[in-house]
């Protein structure tokens, strides 16, 4: 692998940046391409279903009937913190600075990156190791570091593979969910000069040997933060590979990019959220490493950074915070459980969302961050089955938020005119018993005429999308109301 990547910012698909496409974004082309890709369908289905089933079984085994109570408590902790965010931010800043850390505020992605670049220039830093961070994906940090001559290397194994393969993450927790071991093997041969192998243990060893040398030489470590603890001024970093600890202890300067919504009041509240995070993300009791850092290293300590900086990033969060209808979306602890549970995410995969955050939580927060008019497909990229709500450890009512976004699209005339007419016709039918029954009668007759062998395999006109990937069962000969009258006695 070259010290400076040949295509550091060329993460593209069909001529568009994968995570930062031109706006307004139309997700249909990418979704159709991924649905037609049997290999990606296999990888993503296998991984997400495995994680989702693991979460259900493990939380039932560990928490039993208390699971829902714990989710309610976690949701209340996050909601309380958001409702009093100004107070806890001030408390965090006071305690972080008492411990020796420097706290910066960034209104947007540009400002966040500028602060980091200024630190790198001032301290003459040249080699950066970085642990996984969704916020730095938001700010698109790595290309900007490379542009000023800082070698910036992702050290989370999945992110490292994506970086050398010139690809982008497609899942919050498992960023290379859309790749298999053969893709990794090819990338290691091409970029690292390794012998071809598909053995996972050997592939991991190749990456480890390469990264160890980079950790030793790095003078800048960048991390995200799963949580910030207001009472101590600490950042909490949860990883399974230990790279987060290397990134924050070996280099002499540590910079943590963290969204302002990641605050929790105390260590006691942190423990509740830690109980849920790994179980919902990967069906583990805890992540292998739960790293809590409070300030730079002290005089008597051997390990740790000489300087520690927090960059607290807004980038649209205060806009969501100010809206009481959508504020609960900021409770998210980025476990990825809603992605694993979502049938739409499984079929379309993460890159189809055209943004850093995908799945149900991405379908909510991306339009809120970047404008409904720019991501008008995302609120409709859901069957509203409720699986995401059942999976969420902090009980974010994602289906309800998606419906509110659809409402706002209608009232703001973001929805296309012919769709608005269809919705109005539907609303009239649902409000009138007579029209509803007449409509149901003719719909049942028409669908039965189109069916063969009990299934409708090709729906006509604007309804054809319903039968592209599946056959619809034909409706019963009699409606439920008639059946009920006949059998109730």
GROMACS .gro file of C-alpha atoms in nm:
model
  489
    1UNK     CA    1   0.000   0.000   0.000
    2UNK     CA    2   0.137   0.339  -0.090
    3UNK     CA    3   0.181   0.597   0.182
    4UNK     CA    4  -0.063   0.826   0.002
    5UNK     CA    5  -0.355   0.646  -0.159
    6UNK     CA    6  -0.391   0.681  -0.531
    7UNK     CA    7  -0.764   0.763  -0.509
    8UNK     CA    8  -0.820   0.906  -0.160
    9UNK     CA    9  -1.151   1.075  -0.236
   10UNK     CA   10  -1.276   0.875  -0.531
   11UNK     CA   11  -1.530   0.670  -0.336
   12UNK     CA   12  -1.784   0.653  -0.612
   13UNK     CA   13  -2.056   0.440  -0.763
   14UNK     CA   14  -2.200   0.514  -1.105
   15UNK     CA   15  -2.000   0.835  -1.116
   16UNK     CA   16  -2.137   0.958  -0.782
   17UNK     CA   17  -1.975   0.970  -0.439
   18UNK     CA   18  -2.112   0.674  -0.242
   19UNK     CA   19  -2.184   0.866   0.077
   20UNK     CA   20  -2.201   1.220  -0.065
   21UNK     CA   21  -2.393   1.202  -0.395
   22UNK     CA   22  -2.520   1.509  -0.574
   23UNK     CA   23  -2.851   1.635  -0.437
   24UNK     CA   24  -3.142   1.584  -0.457
   25UNK     CA   25  -3.064   1.214  -0.430
   26UNK     CA   26  -3.267   0.943  -0.606
   27UNK     CA   27  -3.207   0.603  -0.443
   28UNK     CA   28  -3.396   0.392  -0.698
   29UNK     CA   29  -3.108   0.318  -0.939
   30UNK     CA   30  -2.871   0.201  -0.666
   31UNK     CA   31  -3.142   0.004  -0.487
   32UNK     CA   32  -3.234  -0.181  -0.807
   33UNK     CA   33  -2.868  -0.257  -0.880
   34UNK     CA   34  -2.805  -0.401  -0.533
   35UNK     CA   35  -3.128  -0.602  -0.537
   36UNK     CA   36  -3.014  -0.761  -0.864
   37UNK     CA   37  -2.670  -0.850  -0.721
   38UNK     CA   38  -2.703  -1.205  -0.587
   39UNK     CA   39  -2.366  -1.201  -0.411
   40UNK     CA   40  -2.436  -0.885  -0.213
   41UNK     CA   41  -2.784  -1.013  -0.132
   42UNK     CA   42  -2.629  -1.329   0.009
   43UNK     CA   43  -2.366  -1.150   0.222
   44UNK     CA   44  -2.600  -0.888   0.363
   45UNK     CA   45  -2.892  -1.125   0.427
   46UNK     CA   46  -2.673  -1.378   0.603
   47UNK     CA   47  -2.500  -1.120   0.821
   48UNK     CA   48  -2.805  -0.914   0.917
   49UNK     CA   49  -3.032  -1.210   0.985
   50UNK     CA   50  -2.760  -1.374   1.194
   51UNK     CA   51  -2.711  -1.058   1.401
   52UNK     CA   52  -3.084  -0.999   1.439
   53UNK     CA   53  -3.156  -1.354   1.551
   54UNK     CA   54  -2.855  -1.341   1.784
   55UNK     CA   55  -2.981  -1.019   1.944
   56UNK     CA   56  -3.327  -1.164   2.005
   57UNK     CA   57  -3.196  -1.487   2.156
   58UNK     CA   58  -2.923  -1.325   2.368
   59UNK     CA   59  -3.133  -1.045   2.515
   60UNK     CA   60  -3.405  -1.295   2.601
   61UNK     CA   61  -3.150  -1.522   2.769
   62UNK     CA   62  -2.984  -1.241   2.968
   63UNK     CA   63  -3.273  -1.007   3.050
   64UNK     CA   64  -3.584  -1.226   3.018
   65UNK     CA   65  -3.899  -1.029   3.093
   66UNK     CA   66  -3.694  -0.731   3.218
   67UNK     CA   67  -3.562  -0.646   2.873
   68UNK     CA   68  -3.836  -0.401   2.784
   69UNK     CA   69  -3.803  -0.228   3.123
   70UNK     CA   70  -3.431  -0.182   3.063
   71UNK     CA   71  -3.496  -0.036   2.716
   72UNK     CA   72  -3.747   0.205   2.870
   73UNK     CA   73  -3.491   0.312   3.130
   74UNK     CA   74  -3.219   0.359   2.868
   75UNK     CA   75  -3.457   0.566   2.655
   76UNK     CA   76  -3.548   0.785   2.953
   77UNK     CA   77  -3.180   0.842   3.036
   78UNK     CA   78  -3.103   0.954   2.682
   79UNK     CA   79  -3.419   1.164   2.656
   80UNK     CA   80  -3.349   1.335   2.990
   81UNK     CA   81  -2.995   1.416   2.877
   82UNK     CA   82  -3.120   1.561   2.549
   83UNK     CA   83  -3.387   1.766   2.726
   84UNK     CA   84  -3.114   1.915   2.948
   85UNK     CA   85  -2.827   1.907   2.701
   86UNK     CA   86  -2.707   2.262   2.771
   87UNK     CA   87  -2.656   2.176   3.140
   88UNK     CA   88  -2.472   1.850   3.073
   89UNK     CA   89  -2.256   2.004   2.802
   90UNK     CA   90  -2.133   2.269   3.043
   91UNK     CA   91  -2.071   2.005   3.309
   92UNK     CA   92  -1.877   1.791   3.063
   93UNK     CA   93  -1.662   2.082   2.944
   94UNK     CA   94  -1.576   2.188   3.300
   95UNK     CA   95  -1.471   1.837   3.401
   96UNK     CA   96  -1.288   1.757   3.076
   97UNK     CA   97  -1.081   2.076   3.103
   98UNK     CA   98  -1.009   2.008   3.472
   99UNK     CA   99  -0.858   1.677   3.362
  100UNK     CA  100  -0.630   1.855   3.116
  101UNK     CA  101  -0.822   1.803   2.790
  102UNK     CA  102  -0.902   2.082   2.546
  103UNK     CA  103  -1.264   2.108   2.427
  104UNK     CA  104  -1.356   2.261   2.089
  105UNK     CA  105  -1.699   2.323   1.935
  106UNK     CA  106  -1.773   2.275   1.566
  107UNK     CA  107  -2.093   2.405   1.413
  108UNK     CA  108  -2.055   2.192   1.100
  109UNK     CA  109  -1.832   1.939   0.925
  110UNK     CA  110  -1.609   2.203   0.767
  111UNK     CA  111  -1.536   2.366   1.101
  112UNK     CA  112  -1.473   2.030   1.272
  113UNK     CA  113  -1.215   1.930   1.011
  114UNK     CA  114  -1.056   2.275   1.019
  115UNK     CA  115  -0.998   2.244   1.395
  116UNK     CA  116  -0.832   1.906   1.350
  117UNK     CA  117  -0.617   2.024   1.060
  118UNK     CA  118  -0.507   2.326   1.263
  119UNK     CA  119  -0.396   2.097   1.546
  120UNK     CA  120  -0.205   1.877   1.299
  121UNK     CA  121  -0.027   2.175   1.141
  122UNK     CA  122   0.054   2.342   1.473
  123UNK     CA  123   0.199   2.025   1.623
  124UNK     CA  124   0.372   1.924   1.295
  125UNK     CA  125   0.195   1.586   1.291
  126UNK     CA  126   0.253   1.361   0.991
  127UNK     CA  127   0.118   1.012   1.068
  128UNK     CA  128  -0.237   0.946   1.187
  129UNK     CA  129  -0.400   0.624   1.303
  130UNK     CA  130  -0.776   0.640   1.332
  131UNK     CA  131  -1.033   0.419   1.498
  132UNK     CA  132  -1.387   0.379   1.374
  133UNK     CA  133  -1.594   0.696   1.392
  134UNK     CA  134  -1.922   0.773   1.220
  135UNK     CA  135  -1.879   1.145   1.291
  136UNK     CA  136  -1.553   1.157   1.092
  137UNK     CA  137  -1.739   0.982   0.810
  138UNK     CA  138  -1.990   1.270   0.832
  139UNK     CA  139  -1.713   1.529   0.813
  140UNK     CA  140  -1.514   1.337   0.547
  141UNK     CA  141  -1.198   1.390   0.752
  142UNK     CA  142  -0.945   1.143   0.608
  143UNK     CA  143  -0.916   1.303   0.261
  144UNK     CA  144  -0.862   1.643   0.420
  145UNK     CA  145  -0.582   1.512   0.641
  146UNK     CA  146  -0.417   1.350   0.341
  147UNK     CA  147  -0.448   1.676   0.147
  148UNK     CA  148  -0.218   1.851   0.398
  149UNK     CA  149   0.034   1.569   0.395
  150UNK     CA  150  -0.079   1.367   0.697
  151UNK     CA  151  -0.082   0.994   0.629
  152UNK     CA  152  -0.421   0.886   0.768
  153UNK     CA  153  -0.492   0.518   0.819
  154UNK     CA  154  -0.814   0.351   0.929
  155UNK     CA  155  -0.733   0.081   1.186
  156UNK     CA  156  -1.071  -0.087   1.243
  157UNK     CA  157  -1.026  -0.401   1.032
  158UNK     CA  158  -1.342  -0.345   0.829
  159UNK     CA  159  -1.268   0.022   0.773
  160UNK     CA  160  -0.904  -0.059   0.686
  161UNK     CA  161  -1.016  -0.304   0.417
  162UNK     CA  162  -1.261  -0.049   0.276
  163UNK     CA  163  -0.992   0.219   0.272
  164UNK     CA  164  -0.740   0.013   0.075
  165UNK     CA  165  -1.018  -0.111  -0.155
  166UNK     CA  166  -1.133   0.248  -0.222
  167UNK     CA  167  -1.479   0.167  -0.088
  168UNK     CA  168  -1.714   0.316   0.172
  169UNK     CA  169  -1.891   0.171   0.479
  170UNK     CA  170  -2.241   0.037   0.431
  171UNK     CA  171  -2.338  -0.048   0.792
  172UNK     CA  172  -2.295   0.144   1.117
  173UNK     CA  173  -2.133  -0.143   1.309
  174UNK     CA  174  -2.009  -0.381   1.038
  175UNK     CA  175  -1.891  -0.140   0.768
  176UNK     CA  176  -1.783  -0.405   0.512
  177UNK     CA  177  -2.098  -0.615   0.540
  178UNK     CA  178  -2.129  -0.602   0.160
  179UNK     CA  179  -1.793  -0.775   0.100
  180UNK     CA  180  -1.668  -1.131   0.144
  181UNK     CA  181  -1.326  -1.281   0.218
  182UNK     CA  182  -1.233  -1.316  -0.150
  183UNK     CA  183  -1.259  -0.938  -0.193
  184UNK     CA  184  -1.038  -0.893   0.114
  185UNK     CA  185  -0.783  -1.141  -0.019
  186UNK     CA  186  -0.761  -0.963  -0.354
  187UNK     CA  187  -0.720  -0.625  -0.186
  188UNK     CA  188  -0.438  -0.753   0.037
  189UNK     CA  189  -0.252  -0.901  -0.261
  190UNK     CA  190  -0.292  -0.582  -0.464
  191UNK     CA  191  -0.225  -0.321  -0.193
  192UNK     CA  192  -0.006  -0.498   0.064
  193UNK     CA  193   0.180  -0.745  -0.157
  194UNK     CA  194   0.058  -1.037   0.054
  195UNK     CA  195   0.022  -1.398  -0.060
  196UNK     CA  196  -0.334  -1.481  -0.165
  197UNK     CA  197  -0.531  -1.650   0.110
  198UNK     CA  198  -0.897  -1.672   0.204
  199UNK     CA  199  -0.828  -1.799   0.554
  200UNK     CA  200  -0.977  -1.543   0.797
  201UNK     CA  201  -0.706  -1.599   1.057
  202UNK     CA  202  -0.428  -1.546   0.805
  203UNK     CA  203  -0.600  -1.237   0.662
  204UNK     CA  204  -0.631  -1.091   1.010
  205UNK     CA  205  -0.263  -1.161   1.078
  206UNK     CA  206  -0.160  -0.981   0.758
  207UNK     CA  207  -0.359  -0.674   0.862
  208UNK     CA  208  -0.229  -0.687   1.219
  209UNK     CA  209   0.136  -0.702   1.113
  210UNK     CA  210   0.086  -0.410   0.875
  211UNK     CA  211  -0.100  -0.196   1.129
  212UNK     CA  212   0.136  -0.260   1.423
  213UNK     CA  213   0.414  -0.069   1.254
  214UNK     CA  214   0.178   0.218   1.176
  215UNK     CA  215   0.069   0.239   1.542
  216UNK     CA  216   0.433   0.262   1.652
  217UNK     CA  217   0.511   0.548   1.412
  218UNK     CA  218   0.191   0.751   1.450
  219UNK     CA  219   0.197   1.090   1.623
  220UNK     CA  220  -0.177   1.163   1.583
  221UNK     CA  221  -0.457   0.935   1.703
  222UNK     CA  222  -0.817   1.005   1.607
  223UNK     CA  223  -1.119   0.837   1.759
  224UNK     CA  224  -1.490   0.878   1.786
  225UNK     CA  225  -1.672   0.826   2.111
  226UNK     CA  226  -1.962   0.598   2.195
  227UNK     CA  227  -2.046   0.808   2.499
  228UNK     CA  228  -1.931   1.120   2.684
  229UNK     CA  229  -1.973   1.119   3.064
  230UNK     CA  230  -2.063   1.463   3.197
  231UNK     CA  231  -1.972   1.403   3.564
  232UNK     CA  232  -1.612   1.303   3.483
  233UNK     CA  233  -1.538   1.464   3.145
  234UNK     CA  234  -1.457   1.120   3.001
  235UNK     CA  235  -1.495   0.967   2.657
  236UNK     CA  236  -1.600   0.601   2.626
  237UNK     CA  237  -1.476   0.401   2.327
  238UNK     CA  238  -1.616   0.052   2.265
  239UNK     CA  239  -1.431  -0.177   2.022
  240UNK     CA  240  -1.375  -0.546   1.963
  241UNK     CA  241  -1.027  -0.525   1.814
  242UNK     CA  242  -0.831  -0.310   2.056
  243UNK     CA  243  -0.743  -0.062   1.784
  244UNK     CA  244  -0.929   0.215   1.966
  245UNK     CA  245  -0.695   0.174   2.262
  246UNK     CA  246  -0.386   0.181   2.038
  247UNK     CA  247  -0.509   0.492   1.857
  248UNK     CA  248  -0.568   0.682   2.179
  249UNK     CA  249  -0.263   0.578   2.382
  250UNK     CA  250   0.035   0.540   2.146
  251UNK     CA  251   0.035   0.874   1.954
  252UNK     CA  252   0.131   1.188   2.144
  253UNK     CA  253  -0.185   1.377   2.033
  254UNK     CA  254  -0.537   1.235   2.059
  255UNK     CA  255  -0.836   1.404   1.894
  256UNK     CA  256  -1.186   1.269   1.965
  257UNK     CA  257  -1.464   1.363   1.722
  258UNK     CA  258  -1.795   1.322   1.904
  259UNK     CA  259  -2.151   1.431   1.831
  260UNK     CA  260  -2.301   1.647   2.106
  261UNK     CA  261  -2.585   1.397   2.155
  262UNK     CA  262  -2.346   1.131   2.292
  263UNK     CA  263  -2.358   1.269   2.647
  264UNK     CA  264  -2.479   1.074   2.948
  265UNK     CA  265  -2.497   1.231   3.296
  266UNK     CA  266  -2.298   0.987   3.511
  267UNK     CA  267  -2.104   0.660   3.518
  268UNK     CA  268  -2.412   0.493   3.669
  269UNK     CA  269  -2.621   0.593   3.367
  270UNK     CA  270  -2.339   0.480   3.139
  271UNK     CA  271  -2.360   0.130   3.285
  272UNK     CA  272  -2.723   0.095   3.174
  273UNK     CA  273  -2.638   0.185   2.815
  274UNK     CA  274  -2.330  -0.038   2.809
  275UNK     CA  275  -2.550  -0.331   2.916
  276UNK     CA  276  -2.755  -0.280   2.600
  277UNK     CA  277  -2.507  -0.161   2.336
  278UNK     CA  278  -2.311  -0.476   2.255
  279UNK     CA  279  -2.604  -0.711   2.307
  280UNK     CA  280  -2.807  -0.523   2.047
  281UNK     CA  281  -2.514  -0.466   1.813
  282UNK     CA  282  -2.339  -0.802   1.802
  283UNK     CA  283  -2.510  -1.024   2.063
  284UNK     CA  284  -2.214  -0.996   2.302
  285UNK     CA  285  -2.222  -0.932   2.679
  286UNK     CA  286  -1.991  -0.631   2.627
  287UNK     CA  287  -1.754  -0.521   2.357
  288UNK     CA  288  -1.411  -0.683   2.409
  289UNK     CA  289  -1.261  -0.344   2.494
  290UNK     CA  290  -1.454  -0.076   2.682
  291UNK     CA  291  -1.206   0.210   2.705
  292UNK     CA  292  -1.281   0.509   2.931
  293UNK     CA  293  -1.037   0.802   2.896
  294UNK     CA  294  -1.028   1.106   3.124
  295UNK     CA  295  -0.770   1.364   3.013
  296UNK     CA  296  -0.417   1.314   2.876
  297UNK     CA  297  -0.159   1.103   3.057
  298UNK     CA  298  -0.037   1.217   3.399
  299UNK     CA  299   0.327   1.263   3.494
  300UNK     CA  300   0.353   0.917   3.650
  301UNK     CA  301   0.184   0.733   3.362
  302UNK     CA  302   0.377   0.562   3.080
  303UNK     CA  303   0.095   0.532   2.826
  304UNK     CA  304  -0.146   0.787   2.691
  305UNK     CA  305  -0.137   1.103   2.480
  306UNK     CA  306   0.045   1.419   2.585
  307UNK     CA  307  -0.247   1.621   2.443
  308UNK     CA  308  -0.614   1.530   2.434
  309UNK     CA  309  -0.866   1.729   2.228
  310UNK     CA  310  -1.243   1.689   2.207
  311UNK     CA  311  -1.416   1.824   1.897
  312UNK     CA  312  -1.787   1.837   1.985
  313UNK     CA  313  -1.974   1.833   1.657
  314UNK     CA  314  -2.317   1.985   1.592
  315UNK     CA  315  -2.356   1.947   1.214
  316UNK     CA  316  -2.737   1.967   1.225
  317UNK     CA  317  -2.797   1.812   1.566
  318UNK     CA  318  -2.921   2.129   1.738
  319UNK     CA  319  -3.177   2.169   1.460
  320UNK     CA  320  -3.318   1.824   1.544
  321UNK     CA  321  -3.287   1.898   1.916
  322UNK     CA  322  -3.499   2.212   1.875
  323UNK     CA  323  -3.786   2.014   1.724
  324UNK     CA  324  -3.976   1.827   1.998
  325UNK     CA  325  -4.134   1.595   1.740
  326UNK     CA  326  -3.798   1.463   1.617
  327UNK     CA  327  -3.573   1.509   1.920
  328UNK     CA  328  -3.592   1.142   2.020
  329UNK     CA  329  -3.400   1.050   1.702
  330UNK     CA  330  -3.089   1.182   1.881
  331UNK     CA  331  -3.120   0.906   2.144
  332UNK     CA  332  -2.954   0.668   1.897
  333UNK     CA  333  -2.646   0.488   2.036
  334UNK     CA  334  -2.539   0.358   1.691
  335UNK     CA  335  -2.579  -0.013   1.769
  336UNK     CA  336  -2.707  -0.091   1.417
  337UNK     CA  337  -2.984  -0.320   1.547
  338UNK     CA  338  -3.251  -0.141   1.343
  339UNK     CA  339  -3.049  -0.200   1.025
  340UNK     CA  340  -3.023  -0.572   1.097
  341UNK     CA  341  -3.397  -0.597   1.164
  342UNK     CA  342  -3.510  -0.396   0.861
  343UNK     CA  343  -3.632  -0.592   0.554
  344UNK     CA  344  -3.575  -0.289   0.331
  345UNK     CA  345  -3.211  -0.246   0.441
  346UNK     CA  346  -3.147  -0.618   0.383
  347UNK     CA  347  -3.261  -0.590   0.021
  348UNK     CA  348  -3.128  -0.249  -0.077
  349UNK     CA  349  -2.810  -0.252   0.144
  350UNK     CA  350  -2.645   0.054   0.296
  351UNK     CA  351  -2.497   0.225  -0.010
  352UNK     CA  352  -2.843   0.266  -0.163
  353UNK     CA  353  -2.924   0.524   0.105
  354UNK     CA  354  -2.661   0.761  -0.039
  355UNK     CA  355  -2.551   0.887   0.302
  356UNK     CA  356  -2.331   0.805   0.601
  357UNK     CA  357  -2.625   0.670   0.802
  358UNK     CA  358  -2.839   0.400   0.643
  359UNK     CA  359  -3.129   0.178   0.747
  360UNK     CA  360  -3.426   0.306   0.948
  361UNK     CA  361  -3.225   0.549   1.164
  362UNK     CA  362  -3.057   0.684   0.849
  363UNK     CA  363  -3.396   0.721   0.679
  364UNK     CA  364  -3.495   0.949   0.967
  365UNK     CA  365  -3.184   1.153   1.048
  366UNK     CA  366  -3.040   1.199   0.698
  367UNK     CA  367  -3.342   1.403   0.573
  368UNK     CA  368  -3.336   1.595   0.902
  369UNK     CA  369  -2.964   1.670   0.862
  370UNK     CA  370  -2.967   1.748   0.491
  371UNK     CA  371  -3.324   1.844   0.405
  372UNK     CA  372  -3.635   1.648   0.313
  373UNK     CA  373  -3.623   1.788  -0.039
  374UNK     CA  374  -3.277   1.633  -0.084
  375UNK     CA  375  -3.363   1.284   0.046
  376UNK     CA  376  -3.734   1.248  -0.027
  377UNK     CA  377  -3.705   0.873  -0.101
  378UNK     CA  378  -3.573   0.782   0.243
  379UNK     CA  379  -3.889   0.833   0.455
  380UNK     CA  380  -4.062   0.597   0.211
  381UNK     CA  381  -3.783   0.337   0.228
  382UNK     CA  382  -3.967   0.148   0.499
  383UNK     CA  383  -4.251  -0.102   0.516
  384UNK     CA  384  -4.345   0.041   0.861
  385UNK     CA  385  -4.350  -0.317   0.991
  386UNK     CA  386  -4.220  -0.197   1.329
  387UNK     CA  387  -3.921  -0.435   1.346
  388UNK     CA  388  -3.684  -0.139   1.393
  389UNK     CA  389  -3.882  -0.012   1.691
  390UNK     CA  390  -3.876  -0.356   1.853
  391UNK     CA  391  -3.499  -0.381   1.796
  392UNK     CA  392  -3.406  -0.035   1.926
  393UNK     CA  393  -3.239  -0.047   2.272
  394UNK     CA  394  -3.349   0.309   2.357
  395UNK     CA  395  -3.701   0.273   2.215
  396UNK     CA  396  -3.686   0.532   1.938
  397UNK     CA  397  -4.023   0.511   1.768
  398UNK     CA  398  -3.876   0.504   1.418
  399UNK     CA  399  -4.199   0.408   1.233
  400UNK     CA  400  -4.378   0.704   1.390
  401UNK     CA  401  -4.093   0.940   1.297
  402UNK     CA  402  -4.100   0.812   0.939
  403UNK     CA  403  -4.475   0.878   0.920
  404UNK     CA  404  -4.419   1.231   1.051
  405UNK     CA  405  -4.156   1.288   0.782
  406UNK     CA  406  -4.405   1.166   0.518
  407UNK     CA  407  -4.660   1.408   0.662
  408UNK     CA  408  -4.409   1.692   0.638
  409UNK     CA  409  -4.330   1.596   0.279
  410UNK     CA  410  -4.700   1.626   0.193
  411UNK     CA  411  -4.753   1.954   0.376
  412UNK     CA  412  -4.429   2.095   0.234
  413UNK     CA  413  -4.524   1.979  -0.118
  414UNK     CA  414  -4.202   1.778  -0.143
  415UNK     CA  415  -4.404   1.476  -0.255
  416UNK     CA  416  -4.473   1.461  -0.629
  417UNK     CA  417  -4.814   1.595  -0.742
  418UNK     CA  418  -4.952   1.261  -0.864
  419UNK     CA  419  -4.856   1.096  -0.534
  420UNK     CA  420  -5.036   1.370  -0.344
  421UNK     CA  421  -5.349   1.302  -0.549
  422UNK     CA  422  -5.325   0.930  -0.475
  423UNK     CA  423  -5.288   0.999  -0.103
  424UNK     CA  424  -5.593   1.228  -0.109
  425UNK     CA  425  -5.800   0.963  -0.286
  426UNK     CA  426  -5.683   0.708  -0.032
  427UNK     CA  427  -5.773   0.937   0.257
  428UNK     CA  428  -6.125   0.991   0.117
  429UNK     CA  429  -6.171   0.616   0.087
  430UNK     CA  430  -6.054   0.548   0.440
  431UNK     CA  431  -6.284   0.814   0.586
  432UNK     CA  432  -6.601   0.682   0.417
  433UNK     CA  433  -6.738   0.338   0.505
  434UNK     CA  434  -6.935   0.318   0.180
  435UNK     CA  435  -6.643   0.414  -0.048
  436UNK     CA  436  -6.410   0.184   0.146
  437UNK     CA  437  -6.641  -0.116   0.094
  438UNK     CA  438  -6.705  -0.040  -0.273
  439UNK     CA  439  -6.333   0.013  -0.335
  440UNK     CA  440  -6.248  -0.308  -0.153
  441UNK     CA  441  -6.504  -0.501  -0.362
  442UNK     CA  442  -6.364  -0.387  -0.696
  443UNK     CA  443  -6.004  -0.424  -0.582
  444UNK     CA  444  -6.069  -0.784  -0.476
  445UNK     CA  445  -6.241  -0.866  -0.806
  446UNK     CA  446  -5.961  -0.710  -1.014
  447UNK     CA  447  -5.681  -0.880  -0.825
  448UNK     CA  448  -5.850  -1.221  -0.850
  449UNK     CA  449  -5.886  -1.171  -1.226
  450UNK     CA  450  -5.510  -1.105  -1.251
  451UNK     CA  451  -5.413  -1.409  -1.044
  452UNK     CA  452  -5.299  -1.748  -1.172
  453UNK     CA  453  -5.264  -2.045  -0.943
  454UNK     CA  454  -5.351  -1.835  -0.640
  455UNK     CA  455  -5.081  -1.570  -0.702
  456UNK     CA  456  -5.045  -1.239  -0.887
  457UNK     CA  457  -4.709  -1.249  -1.062
  458UNK     CA  458  -4.725  -0.926  -1.261
  459UNK     CA  459  -4.923  -0.630  -1.137
  460UNK     CA  460  -5.027  -0.369  -1.398
  461UNK     CA  461  -4.920  -0.006  -1.444
  462UNK     CA  462  -4.814   0.188  -1.137
  463UNK     CA  463  -4.851  -0.122  -0.918
  464UNK     CA  464  -4.587  -0.329  -1.102
  465UNK     CA  465  -4.323  -0.251  -0.841
  466UNK     CA  466  -4.506  -0.471  -0.592
  467UNK     CA  467  -4.444  -0.783  -0.801
  468UNK     CA  468  -4.091  -0.725  -0.931
  469UNK     CA  469  -3.929  -0.922  -0.648
  470UNK     CA  470  -4.216  -1.137  -0.523
  471UNK     CA  471  -4.556  -1.286  -0.608
  472UNK     CA  472  -4.858  -1.152  -0.424
  473UNK     CA  473  -5.115  -1.400  -0.294
  474UNK     CA  474  -5.459  -1.351  -0.448
  475UNK     CA  475  -5.724  -1.212  -0.211
  476UNK     CA  476  -5.990  -1.444  -0.070
  477UNK     CA  477  -6.315  -1.484  -0.266
  478UNK     CA  478  -6.514  -1.330   0.021
  479UNK     CA  479  -6.404  -1.039   0.236
  480UNK     CA  480  -6.346  -1.076   0.608
  481UNK     CA  481  -6.666  -0.890   0.696
  482UNK     CA  482  -6.877  -1.145   0.507
  483UNK     CA  483  -6.684  -1.434   0.661
  484UNK     CA  484  -6.736  -1.292   1.009
  485UNK     CA  485  -7.111  -1.253   0.963
  486UNK     CA  486  -7.137  -1.613   0.850
  487UNK     CA  487  -6.924  -1.764   1.129
  488UNK     CA  488  -6.976  -1.546   1.435
  489UNK     CA  489  -7.268  -1.748   1.560
   0.00000   0.00000   0.00000
